[in-house]
Coordinates of C-alpha atoms in Angstrom, one line a residue:
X1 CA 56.7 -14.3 16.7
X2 CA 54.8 -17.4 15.4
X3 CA 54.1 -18.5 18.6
X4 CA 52.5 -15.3 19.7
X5 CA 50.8 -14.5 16.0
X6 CA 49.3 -18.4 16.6
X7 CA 47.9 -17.3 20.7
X8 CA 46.2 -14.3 19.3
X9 CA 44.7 -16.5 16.5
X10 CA 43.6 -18.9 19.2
X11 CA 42.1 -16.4 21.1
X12 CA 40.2 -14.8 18.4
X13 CA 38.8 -17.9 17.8
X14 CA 35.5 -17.7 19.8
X15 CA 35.0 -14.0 19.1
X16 CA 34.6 -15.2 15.6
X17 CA 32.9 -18.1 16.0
X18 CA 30.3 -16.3 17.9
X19 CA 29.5 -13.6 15.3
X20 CA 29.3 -16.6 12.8
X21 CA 26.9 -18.1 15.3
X22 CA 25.1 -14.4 15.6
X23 CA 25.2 -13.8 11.7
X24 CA 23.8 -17.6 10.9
X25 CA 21.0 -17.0 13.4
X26 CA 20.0 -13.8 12.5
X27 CA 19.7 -15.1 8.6
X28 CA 17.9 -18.3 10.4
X29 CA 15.2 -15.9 12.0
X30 CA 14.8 -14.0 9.0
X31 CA 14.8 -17.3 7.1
X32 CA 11.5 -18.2 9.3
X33 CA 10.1 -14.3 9.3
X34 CA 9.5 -15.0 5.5
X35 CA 8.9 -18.9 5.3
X36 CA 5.3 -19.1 3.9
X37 CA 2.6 -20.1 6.1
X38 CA -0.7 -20.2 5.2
X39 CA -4.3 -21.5 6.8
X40 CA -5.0 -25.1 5.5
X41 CA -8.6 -24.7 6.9
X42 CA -9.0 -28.0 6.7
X43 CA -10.8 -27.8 2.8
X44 CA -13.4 -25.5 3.9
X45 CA -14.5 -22.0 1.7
X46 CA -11.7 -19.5 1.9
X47 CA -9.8 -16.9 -0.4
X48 CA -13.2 -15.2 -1.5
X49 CA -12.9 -12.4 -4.0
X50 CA -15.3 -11.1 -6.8
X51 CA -15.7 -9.7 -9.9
X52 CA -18.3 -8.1 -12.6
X53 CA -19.5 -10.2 -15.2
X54 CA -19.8 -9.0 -18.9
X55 CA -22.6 -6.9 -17.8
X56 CA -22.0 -5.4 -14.0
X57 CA -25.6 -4.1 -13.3
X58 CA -27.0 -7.9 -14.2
X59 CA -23.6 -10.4 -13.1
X60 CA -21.2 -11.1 -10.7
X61 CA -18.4 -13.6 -10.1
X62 CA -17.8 -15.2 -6.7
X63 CA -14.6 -16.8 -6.6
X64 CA -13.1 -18.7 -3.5
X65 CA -10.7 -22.2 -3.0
X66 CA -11.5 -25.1 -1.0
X67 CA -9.1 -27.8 -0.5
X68 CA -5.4 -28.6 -1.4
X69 CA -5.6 -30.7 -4.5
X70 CA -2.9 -33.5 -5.4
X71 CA -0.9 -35.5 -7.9
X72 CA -3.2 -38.4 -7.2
X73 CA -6.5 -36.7 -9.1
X74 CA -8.8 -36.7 -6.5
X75 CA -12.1 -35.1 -6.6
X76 CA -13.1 -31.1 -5.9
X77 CA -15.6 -30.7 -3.8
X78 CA -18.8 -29.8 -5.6
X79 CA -19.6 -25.8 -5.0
X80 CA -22.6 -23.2 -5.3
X81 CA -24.4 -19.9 -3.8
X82 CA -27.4 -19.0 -2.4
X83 CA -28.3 -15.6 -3.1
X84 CA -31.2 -13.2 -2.5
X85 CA -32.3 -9.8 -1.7
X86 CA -32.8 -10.4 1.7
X87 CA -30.1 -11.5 4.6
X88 CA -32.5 -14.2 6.2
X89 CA -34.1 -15.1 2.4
X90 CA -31.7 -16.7 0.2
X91 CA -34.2 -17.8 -2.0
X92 CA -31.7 -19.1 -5.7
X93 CA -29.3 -21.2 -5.7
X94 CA -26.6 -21.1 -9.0
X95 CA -24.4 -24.4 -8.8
X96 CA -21.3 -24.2 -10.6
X97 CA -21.0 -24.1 -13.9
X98 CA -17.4 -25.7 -14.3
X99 CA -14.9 -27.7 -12.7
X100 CA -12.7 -26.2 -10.4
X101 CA -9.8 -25.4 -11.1
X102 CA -5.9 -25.7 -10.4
X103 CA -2.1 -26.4 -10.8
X104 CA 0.9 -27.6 -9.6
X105 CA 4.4 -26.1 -9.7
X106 CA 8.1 -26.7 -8.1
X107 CA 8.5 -24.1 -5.2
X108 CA 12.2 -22.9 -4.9
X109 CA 12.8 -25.7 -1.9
X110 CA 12.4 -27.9 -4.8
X111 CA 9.2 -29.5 -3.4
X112 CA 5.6 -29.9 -5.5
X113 CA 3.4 -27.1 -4.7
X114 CA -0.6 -28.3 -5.5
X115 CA -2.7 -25.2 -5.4
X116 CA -6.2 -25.1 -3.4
X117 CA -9.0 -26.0 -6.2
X118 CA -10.3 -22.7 -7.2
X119 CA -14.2 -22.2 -8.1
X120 CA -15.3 -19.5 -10.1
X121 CA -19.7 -19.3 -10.2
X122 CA -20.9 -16.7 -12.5
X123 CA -24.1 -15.0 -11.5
X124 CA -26.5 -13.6 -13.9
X125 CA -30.1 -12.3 -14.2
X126 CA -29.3 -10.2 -11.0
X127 CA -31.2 -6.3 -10.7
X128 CA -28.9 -3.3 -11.2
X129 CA -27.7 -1.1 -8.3
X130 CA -29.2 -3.8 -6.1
X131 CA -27.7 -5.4 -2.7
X132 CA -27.5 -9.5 -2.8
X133 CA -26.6 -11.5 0.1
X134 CA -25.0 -14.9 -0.9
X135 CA -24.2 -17.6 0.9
X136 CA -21.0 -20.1 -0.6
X137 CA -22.0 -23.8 -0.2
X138 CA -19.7 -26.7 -0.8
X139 CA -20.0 -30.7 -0.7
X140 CA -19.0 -34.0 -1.6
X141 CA -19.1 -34.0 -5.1
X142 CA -20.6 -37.8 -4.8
X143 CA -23.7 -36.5 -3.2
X144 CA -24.6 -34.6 -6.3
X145 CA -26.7 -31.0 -6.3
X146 CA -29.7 -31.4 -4.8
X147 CA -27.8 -32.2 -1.8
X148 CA -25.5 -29.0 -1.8
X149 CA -28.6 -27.3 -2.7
X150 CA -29.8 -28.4 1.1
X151 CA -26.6 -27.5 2.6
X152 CA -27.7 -25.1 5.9
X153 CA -26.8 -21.6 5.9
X154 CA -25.3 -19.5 8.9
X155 CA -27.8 -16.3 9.1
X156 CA -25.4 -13.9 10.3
X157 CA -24.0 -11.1 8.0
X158 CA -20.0 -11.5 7.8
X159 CA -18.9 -7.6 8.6
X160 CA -14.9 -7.1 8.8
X161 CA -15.3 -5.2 12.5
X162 CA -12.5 -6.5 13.8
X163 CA -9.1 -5.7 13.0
X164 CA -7.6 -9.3 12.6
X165 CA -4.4 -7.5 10.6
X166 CA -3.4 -5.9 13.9
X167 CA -2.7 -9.7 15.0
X168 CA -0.5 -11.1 12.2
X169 CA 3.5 -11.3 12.1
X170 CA 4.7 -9.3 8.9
X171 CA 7.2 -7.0 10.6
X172 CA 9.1 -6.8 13.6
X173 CA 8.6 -3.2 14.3
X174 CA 11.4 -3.2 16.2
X175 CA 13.9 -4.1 13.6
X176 CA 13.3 -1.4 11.2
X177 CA 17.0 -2.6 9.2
X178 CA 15.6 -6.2 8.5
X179 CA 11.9 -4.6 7.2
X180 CA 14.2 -2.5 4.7
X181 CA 16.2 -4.9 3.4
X182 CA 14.0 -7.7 3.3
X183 CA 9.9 -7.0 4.6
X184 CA 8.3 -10.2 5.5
X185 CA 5.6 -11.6 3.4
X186 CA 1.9 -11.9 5.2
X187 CA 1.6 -14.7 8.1
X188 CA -1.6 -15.1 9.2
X189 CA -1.4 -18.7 10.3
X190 CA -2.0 -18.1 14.0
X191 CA -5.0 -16.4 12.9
X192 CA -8.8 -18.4 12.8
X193 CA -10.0 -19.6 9.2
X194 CA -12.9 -17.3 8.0
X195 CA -16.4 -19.2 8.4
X196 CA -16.6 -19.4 4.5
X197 CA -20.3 -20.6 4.4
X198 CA -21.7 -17.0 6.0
X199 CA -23.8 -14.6 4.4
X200 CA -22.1 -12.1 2.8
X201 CA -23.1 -9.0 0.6
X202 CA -22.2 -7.0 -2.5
X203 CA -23.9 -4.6 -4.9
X204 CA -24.4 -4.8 -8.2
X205 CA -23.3 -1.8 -10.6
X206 CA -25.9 0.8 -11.6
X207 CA -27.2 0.6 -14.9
X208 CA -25.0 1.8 -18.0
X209 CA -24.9 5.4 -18.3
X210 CA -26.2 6.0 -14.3
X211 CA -24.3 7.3 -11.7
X212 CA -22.1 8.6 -9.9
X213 CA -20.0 6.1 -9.4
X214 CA -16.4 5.8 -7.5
X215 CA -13.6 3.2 -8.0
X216 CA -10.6 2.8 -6.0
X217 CA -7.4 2.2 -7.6
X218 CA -4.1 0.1 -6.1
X219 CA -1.0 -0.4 -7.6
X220 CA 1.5 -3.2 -6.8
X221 CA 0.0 -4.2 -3.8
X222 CA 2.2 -7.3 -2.3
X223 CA 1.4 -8.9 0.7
X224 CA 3.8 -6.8 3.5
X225 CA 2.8 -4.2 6.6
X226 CA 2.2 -1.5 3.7
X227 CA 0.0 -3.4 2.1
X228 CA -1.9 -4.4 5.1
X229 CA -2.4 -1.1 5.8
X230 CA -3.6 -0.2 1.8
X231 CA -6.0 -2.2 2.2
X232 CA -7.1 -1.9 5.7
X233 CA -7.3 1.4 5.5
X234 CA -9.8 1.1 2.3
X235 CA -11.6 -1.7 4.0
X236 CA -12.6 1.4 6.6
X237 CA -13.4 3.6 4.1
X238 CA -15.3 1.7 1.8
X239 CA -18.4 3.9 1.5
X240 CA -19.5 4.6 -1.7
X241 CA -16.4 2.7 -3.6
X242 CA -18.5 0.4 -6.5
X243 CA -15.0 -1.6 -7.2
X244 CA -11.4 -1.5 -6.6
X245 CA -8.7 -1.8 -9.8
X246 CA -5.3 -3.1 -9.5
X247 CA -3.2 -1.9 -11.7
X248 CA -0.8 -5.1 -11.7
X249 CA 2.1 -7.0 -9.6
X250 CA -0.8 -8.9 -7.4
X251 CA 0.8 -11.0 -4.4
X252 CA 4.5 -10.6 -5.2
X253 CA 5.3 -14.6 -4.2
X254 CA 9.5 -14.8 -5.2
X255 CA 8.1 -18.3 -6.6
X256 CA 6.4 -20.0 -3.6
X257 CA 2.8 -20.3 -4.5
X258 CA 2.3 -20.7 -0.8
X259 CA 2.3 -17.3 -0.7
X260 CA -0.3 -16.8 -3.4
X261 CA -2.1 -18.3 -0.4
X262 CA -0.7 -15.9 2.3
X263 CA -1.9 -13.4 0.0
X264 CA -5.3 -14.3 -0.2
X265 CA -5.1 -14.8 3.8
X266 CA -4.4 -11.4 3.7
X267 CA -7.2 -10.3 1.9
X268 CA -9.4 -12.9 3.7
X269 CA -9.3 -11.1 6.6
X270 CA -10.2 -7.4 5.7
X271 CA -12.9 -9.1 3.9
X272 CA -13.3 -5.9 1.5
X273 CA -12.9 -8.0 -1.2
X274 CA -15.6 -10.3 -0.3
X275 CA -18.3 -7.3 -1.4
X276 CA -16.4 -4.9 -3.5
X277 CA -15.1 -6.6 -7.0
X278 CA -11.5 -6.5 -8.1
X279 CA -10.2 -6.0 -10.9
X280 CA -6.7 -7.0 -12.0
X281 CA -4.4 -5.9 -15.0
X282 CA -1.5 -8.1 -14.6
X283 CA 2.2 -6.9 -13.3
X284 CA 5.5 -8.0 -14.3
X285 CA 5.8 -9.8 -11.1
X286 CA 2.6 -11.9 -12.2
X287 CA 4.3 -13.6 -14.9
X288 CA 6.0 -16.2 -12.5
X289 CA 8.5 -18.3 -15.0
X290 CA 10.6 -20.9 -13.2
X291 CA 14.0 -21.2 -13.7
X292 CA 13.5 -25.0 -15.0
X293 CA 9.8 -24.1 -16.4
X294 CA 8.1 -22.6 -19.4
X295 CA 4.8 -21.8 -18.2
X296 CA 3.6 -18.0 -17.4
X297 CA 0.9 -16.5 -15.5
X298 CA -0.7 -19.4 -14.3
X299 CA -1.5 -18.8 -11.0
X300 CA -3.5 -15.4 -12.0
X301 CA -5.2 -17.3 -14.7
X302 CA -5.7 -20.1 -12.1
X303 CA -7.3 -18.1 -9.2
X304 CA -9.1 -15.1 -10.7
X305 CA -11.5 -14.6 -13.6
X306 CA -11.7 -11.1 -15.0
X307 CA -14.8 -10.4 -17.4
X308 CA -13.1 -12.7 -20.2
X309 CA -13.2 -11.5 -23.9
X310 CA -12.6 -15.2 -25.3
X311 CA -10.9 -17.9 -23.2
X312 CA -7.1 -17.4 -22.5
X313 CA -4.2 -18.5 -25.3
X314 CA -1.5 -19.0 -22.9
X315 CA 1.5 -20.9 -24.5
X316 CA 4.3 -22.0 -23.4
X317 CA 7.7 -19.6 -22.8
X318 CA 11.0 -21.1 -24.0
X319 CA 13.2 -18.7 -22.6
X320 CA 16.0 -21.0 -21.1
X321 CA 16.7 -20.5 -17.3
X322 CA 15.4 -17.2 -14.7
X323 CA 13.0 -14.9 -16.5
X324 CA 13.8 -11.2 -14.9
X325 CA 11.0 -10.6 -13.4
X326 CA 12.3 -6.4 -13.4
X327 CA 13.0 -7.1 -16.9
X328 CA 10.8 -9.1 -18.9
X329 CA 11.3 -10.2 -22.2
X330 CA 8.5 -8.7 -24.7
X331 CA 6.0 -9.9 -26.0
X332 CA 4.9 -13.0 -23.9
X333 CA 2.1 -15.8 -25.6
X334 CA -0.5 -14.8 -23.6
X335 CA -3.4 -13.0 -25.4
X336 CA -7.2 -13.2 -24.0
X337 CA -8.6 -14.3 -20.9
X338 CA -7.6 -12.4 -18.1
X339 CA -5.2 -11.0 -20.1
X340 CA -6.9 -7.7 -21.2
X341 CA -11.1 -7.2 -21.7
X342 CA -13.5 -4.8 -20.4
X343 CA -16.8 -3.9 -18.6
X344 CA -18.7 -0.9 -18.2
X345 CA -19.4 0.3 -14.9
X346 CA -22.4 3.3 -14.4
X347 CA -20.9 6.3 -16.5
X348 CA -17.5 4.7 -17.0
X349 CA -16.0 2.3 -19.2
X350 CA -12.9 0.4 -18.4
X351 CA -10.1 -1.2 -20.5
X352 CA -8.0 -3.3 -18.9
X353 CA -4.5 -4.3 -20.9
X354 CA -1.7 -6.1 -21.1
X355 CA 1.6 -4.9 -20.8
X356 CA 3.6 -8.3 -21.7
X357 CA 1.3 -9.2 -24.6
X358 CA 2.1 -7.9 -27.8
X359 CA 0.7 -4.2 -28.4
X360 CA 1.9 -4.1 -32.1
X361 CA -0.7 -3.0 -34.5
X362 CA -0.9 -6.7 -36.1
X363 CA -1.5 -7.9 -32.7
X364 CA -4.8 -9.9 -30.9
X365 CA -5.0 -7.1 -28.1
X366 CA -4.0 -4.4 -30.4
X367 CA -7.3 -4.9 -33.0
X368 CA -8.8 -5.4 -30.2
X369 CA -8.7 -2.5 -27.9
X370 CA -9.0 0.0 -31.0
X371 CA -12.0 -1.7 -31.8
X372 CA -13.2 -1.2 -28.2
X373 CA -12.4 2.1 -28.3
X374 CA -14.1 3.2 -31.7
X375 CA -17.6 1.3 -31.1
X376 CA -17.6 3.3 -27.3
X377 CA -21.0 5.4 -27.0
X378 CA -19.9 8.5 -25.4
X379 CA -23.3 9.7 -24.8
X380 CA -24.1 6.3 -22.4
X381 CA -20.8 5.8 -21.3
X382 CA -19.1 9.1 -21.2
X383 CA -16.0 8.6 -19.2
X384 CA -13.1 6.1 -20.6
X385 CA -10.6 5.0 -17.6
X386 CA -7.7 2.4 -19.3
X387 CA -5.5 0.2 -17.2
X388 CA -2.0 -1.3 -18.2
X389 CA 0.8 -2.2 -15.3
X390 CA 3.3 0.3 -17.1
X391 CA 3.4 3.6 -17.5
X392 CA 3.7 5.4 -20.1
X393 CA 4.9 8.7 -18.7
X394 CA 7.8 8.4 -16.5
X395 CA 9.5 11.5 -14.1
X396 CA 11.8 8.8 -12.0
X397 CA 15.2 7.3 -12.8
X398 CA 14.1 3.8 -13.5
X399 CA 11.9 1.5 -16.2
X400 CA 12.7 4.5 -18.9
X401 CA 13.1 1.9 -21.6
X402 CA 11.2 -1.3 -21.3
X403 CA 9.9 -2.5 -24.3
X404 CA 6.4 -2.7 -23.1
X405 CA 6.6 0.9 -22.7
X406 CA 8.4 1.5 -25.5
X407 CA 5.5 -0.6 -27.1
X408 CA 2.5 1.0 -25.5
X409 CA 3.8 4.7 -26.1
X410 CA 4.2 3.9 -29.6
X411 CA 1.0 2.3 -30.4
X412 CA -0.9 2.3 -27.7
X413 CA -1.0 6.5 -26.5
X414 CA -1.9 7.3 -30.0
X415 CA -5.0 5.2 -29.8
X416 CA -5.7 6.5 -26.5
X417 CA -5.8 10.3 -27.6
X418 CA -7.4 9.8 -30.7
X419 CA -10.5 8.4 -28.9
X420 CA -10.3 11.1 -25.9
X421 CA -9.4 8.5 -23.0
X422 CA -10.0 10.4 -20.0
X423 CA -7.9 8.9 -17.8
X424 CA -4.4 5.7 -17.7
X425 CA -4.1 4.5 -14.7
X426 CA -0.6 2.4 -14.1
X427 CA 1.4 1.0 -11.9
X428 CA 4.9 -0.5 -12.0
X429 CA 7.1 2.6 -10.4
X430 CA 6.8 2.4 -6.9
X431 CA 6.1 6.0 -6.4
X432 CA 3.0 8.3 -7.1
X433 CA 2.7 10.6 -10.1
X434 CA -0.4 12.3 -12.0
X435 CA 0.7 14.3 -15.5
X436 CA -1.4 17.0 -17.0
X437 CA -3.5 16.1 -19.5
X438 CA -1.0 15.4 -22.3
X439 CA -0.7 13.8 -25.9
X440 CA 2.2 12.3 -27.4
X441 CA 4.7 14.2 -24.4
X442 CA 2.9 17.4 -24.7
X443 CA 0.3 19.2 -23.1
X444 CA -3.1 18.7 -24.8
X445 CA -6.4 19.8 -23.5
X446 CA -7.8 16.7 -25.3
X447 CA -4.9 14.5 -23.6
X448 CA -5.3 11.6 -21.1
X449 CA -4.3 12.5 -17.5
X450 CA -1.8 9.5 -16.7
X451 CA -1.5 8.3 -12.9
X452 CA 1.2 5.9 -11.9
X453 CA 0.3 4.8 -8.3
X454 CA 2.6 2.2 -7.7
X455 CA 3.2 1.9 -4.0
X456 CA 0.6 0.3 -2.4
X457 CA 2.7 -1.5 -0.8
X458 CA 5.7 -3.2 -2.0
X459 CA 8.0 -0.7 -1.4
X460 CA 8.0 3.4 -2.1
X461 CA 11.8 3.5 -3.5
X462 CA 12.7 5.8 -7.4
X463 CA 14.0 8.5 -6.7
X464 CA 13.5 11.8 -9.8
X465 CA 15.4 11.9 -12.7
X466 CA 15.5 15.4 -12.8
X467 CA 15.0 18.1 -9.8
X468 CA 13.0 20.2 -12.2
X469 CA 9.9 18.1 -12.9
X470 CA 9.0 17.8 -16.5
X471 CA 6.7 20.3 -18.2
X472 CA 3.8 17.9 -17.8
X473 CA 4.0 16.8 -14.4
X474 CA 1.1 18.1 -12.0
X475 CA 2.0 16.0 -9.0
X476 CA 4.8 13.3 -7.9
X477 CA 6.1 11.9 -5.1
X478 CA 8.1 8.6 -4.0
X479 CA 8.4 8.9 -0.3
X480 CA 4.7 7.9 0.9
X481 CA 2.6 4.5 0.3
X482 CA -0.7 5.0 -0.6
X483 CA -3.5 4.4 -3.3
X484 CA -6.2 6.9 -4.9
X485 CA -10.0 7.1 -5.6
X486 CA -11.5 8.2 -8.7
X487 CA -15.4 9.9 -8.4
X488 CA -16.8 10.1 -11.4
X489 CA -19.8 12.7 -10.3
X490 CA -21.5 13.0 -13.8
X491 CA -21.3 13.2 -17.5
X492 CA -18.6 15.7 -17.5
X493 CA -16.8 16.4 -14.3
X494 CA -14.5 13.6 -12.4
X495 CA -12.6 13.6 -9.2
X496 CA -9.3 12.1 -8.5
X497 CA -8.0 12.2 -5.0
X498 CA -4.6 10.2 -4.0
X499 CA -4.5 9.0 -0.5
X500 CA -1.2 8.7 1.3
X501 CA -0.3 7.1 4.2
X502 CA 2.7 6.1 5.5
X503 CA 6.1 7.5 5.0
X504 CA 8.4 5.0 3.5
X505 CA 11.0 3.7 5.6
X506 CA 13.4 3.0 2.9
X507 CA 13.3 6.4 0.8
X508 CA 11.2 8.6 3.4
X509 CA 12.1 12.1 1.6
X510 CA 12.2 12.7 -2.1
X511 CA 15.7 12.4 -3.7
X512 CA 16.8 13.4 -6.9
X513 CA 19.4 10.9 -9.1
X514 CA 22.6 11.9 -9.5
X515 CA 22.4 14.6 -6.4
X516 CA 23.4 12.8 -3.4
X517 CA 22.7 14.9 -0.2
X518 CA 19.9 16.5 -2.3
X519 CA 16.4 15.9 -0.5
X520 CA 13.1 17.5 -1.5
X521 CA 9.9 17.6 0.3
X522 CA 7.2 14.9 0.2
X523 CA 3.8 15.5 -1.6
X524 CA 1.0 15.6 1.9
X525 CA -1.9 16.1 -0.4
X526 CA -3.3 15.7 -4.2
X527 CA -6.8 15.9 -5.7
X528 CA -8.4 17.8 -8.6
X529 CA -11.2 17.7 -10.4
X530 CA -11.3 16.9 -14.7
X531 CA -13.3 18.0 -17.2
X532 CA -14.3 15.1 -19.4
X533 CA -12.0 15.9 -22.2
X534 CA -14.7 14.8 -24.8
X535 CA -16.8 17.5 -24.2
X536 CA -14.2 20.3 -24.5

């Protein structure tokens, strides 16, 4: 009856109202896992990363943020190093050489964000394959120079000995449901700011054509457990890597720039960055258009400066509403800066590009890079390692027609076989792969070898297009984070090694699309060594 249908209803009634109360505070607690929370630090030195100068046996750039700015214009504090060859004899001191930098942007609770001021000092007249110890010195901006140049100094060499990661709040290991469907960003607030004004050290690059030399290399890194561990675990073995590349999709912030600054908590606390340079070709995920905005990439121009060709031409995008970040439109104005350039490193040059500038033969980046590559000395610098966020060659089901890599495949690869590239390293797919070496989608002695190595630490997720791997595939997988190491021993013989670690939770066998049920085994090991395809 009515009556009865309207007891039962009744009686449901707090069953259901409890699993709303359950569901609303389950979404509550994994509102708060993710809420961004970085250190304030009270404006002292934090966020320290480097990078080469134009010339990596003679420069160096320290970068680092002090202080929140604001709307109201105050002033940055004034910054500088002390630097010498000796822990306990810091005997120069480089002030900086331009203001600080920063930004402001709407963050999706629709509050002002106001970025940390972000100094960049440039280094130069330094010895090649050399140790420095600096020391990062900041000050009223009133008091002038000679007062920061007075600044004291804590004597005592920073070393990353603890392991502070162990201590911070990414995941609940315990809910392994929630870390799949949504892994928390990096939350090191309980943690202790750095002591920003120690000595630290780095080492400068040997001189061109001198080696060996070894480079690590990351791919869509993030700011989650996976990534801690990526970078932890090359924090610990660090020995003998000159500089780390990553090959794009940086800090992975959803459009809170407070987590720009979890990010850089992050890599605050392995320190690794703090003496082993980073370099940066930018992501997809880097672009960071607001829904109501038109300005792109301005955090990574903000708060990192690459080995800059010519300053930046960054204008402003006019696409109306949500950019996709998975899918974004092509090309972007945004040519120089950061954008792409280059350094030579020992035996190795690097090219660094961009994916979401234009790539077309008319192109800024395009004249440039085949210039770059034509006026390369093969006899100095005989190794050639190029870096764009996507790949070019693709054995997985997704990002088969982007048109940046429709773009770079088109005009791009046949620049890079024509001037014997040894090896493209990309990111992008979060999965591992290494080709042969191949030209134009066949096997070619003379051919780049292509390595996609794109879970670092976002996620490990693309499954294979096709069981049977393609005829230029040496190695794949998508079921293990990791990152690789490239040892370049001599003039003509390399070694690439890939690194995994940790099964993915999410996708922790291979699977192939289209076969469900269909599993294949995970790939424990890679490495081989090249022969410098020039000399063949």
């Amino acid at each position: 009856t009515h009556q009865g249908k309207q007891r039962r209803e009744n009686k449901m009634m707090p069953y259901r109202f409890s699993i709303l109360l359950a569901v609303a505070s389950s979404l509550a607690r994994i509102a708060i896992a993710n809420k961004a929370r970085p250190r304030h630090c009270k404006g002292q030195v934090k966020h320290i990363h480097l990078a080469v100068g134009h010339d990596p046996a003679h420069e160096m750039t320290i970068s680092f943020a002090t202080k929140y700015s604001n709307s109201e214009g105050d002033n940055a504090p004034l910054g500088g190093v002390h630097i010498g060859l000796e822990e306990d004899k810091l005997d120069r001191f480089v002030p900086e050489q331009e203001y600080p930098l920063h930004y402001k942007e709407k963050n999706p609770d629709g509050k002002i964000y106001n970025s940390p001021y972000q100094h960049h000092i440039s280094i130069d007249g330094l010895e090649a394959d050399t140790t420095y110890y600096y020391a990062i010195v900041v000050g009223h901006r009133d008091d002038g120079i000679e007062a920061l140049e007075k600044r004291p100094i804590k004597h005592s060499h920073s070393t990353a000995t603890e392991d502070v990661l162990s201590a911070t709040k990414t995941v609940d290991g315990g809910d392994q449901r929630r870390r799949r469907l949504l892994p928390p960003h990096y939350d090191g607030s309980e943690l202790p700011c750095i002591e920003g004004q120690l000595v630290r050290s780095f080492k400068t690059a040997p001189k061109r054509g001198e080696g060996p030399v070894s480079f690590a290399v990351i791919g869509d890194l993030g700011q989650f457990s996976f990534s801690e561990e990526t970078i932890r675990h090359l924090r610990d073995n660090k020995e003998g890597i000159h500089a780390a590349i990553l090959a794009g999709d940086i800090s992975y912030n959803e459009f809170d720039h407070r987590r720009w600054d979890t990010f850089f908590d992050m890599i605050d606390d392995t320190e690794i960055f703090h003496e082993i340079p980073l370099h940066i070709a930018t992501g997809n995920h880097d672009i960071e258009k607001r829904e109501d905005g038109n300005v792109i990439f301005e955090a990574y121009e903000t708060r990192f400066r690459m080995p800059q060709v010519q300053p930046e031409e960054r204008e402003v995008f006019d696409f109306p509403g949500l950019l996709n970040m998975d899918a974004p439109s092509y090309p972007l104005p945004y040519d120089w800066g950061n954008a792409y350039y280059s350094f030579d490193y020992g035996l190795a040059k690097h090219i660094v590009l961009s994916a979401y500038s234009s790539m077309e033969p008319d192109s800024a980046q395009y004249k440039w890079v085949k210039k770059e590559l034509k006026s390369i000395d093969r006899s100095i610098t005989p190794w050639v390692l190029v870096t764009i966020h996507t790949p070019l060659y693709n054995t997985f089901d997704k990002h088969h027609y982007d048109p940046q890599i429709v773009a770079a495949k088109e005009n791009i690869e046949p620049l890079l076989v024509k001037y014997y590239v040894n090896f493209v390293l990309t990111g992008h797919i979060h999965a591992y792969l290494r080709t042969s070496k191949v030209a134009m989608g066949e096997r070619n002695d003379k051919g780049p070898v292509h390595i996609t190595i794109g879970a670092g630490g976002r996620q490990c997720s693309a499954g294979f297009q096709n069981e049977e791997p393609e005829d230029w595939v040496e190695a794949r997988d998508a079921s293990f984070f990791g990152y690789g190491r490239i040892d370049i021993k001599n003039s003509t013989h390399a070694e690439w090694r890939w690194i995994p670690l940790s099964a993915s939770v999410k996708h922790p066998r291979n699977t192939v699309h289209g076969e469900k049920g269909m599993v294949l085994p995970s790939l424990m090991f890679d490495e081989f060594v090249l022969e410098n395809q020039y000399f063949l």
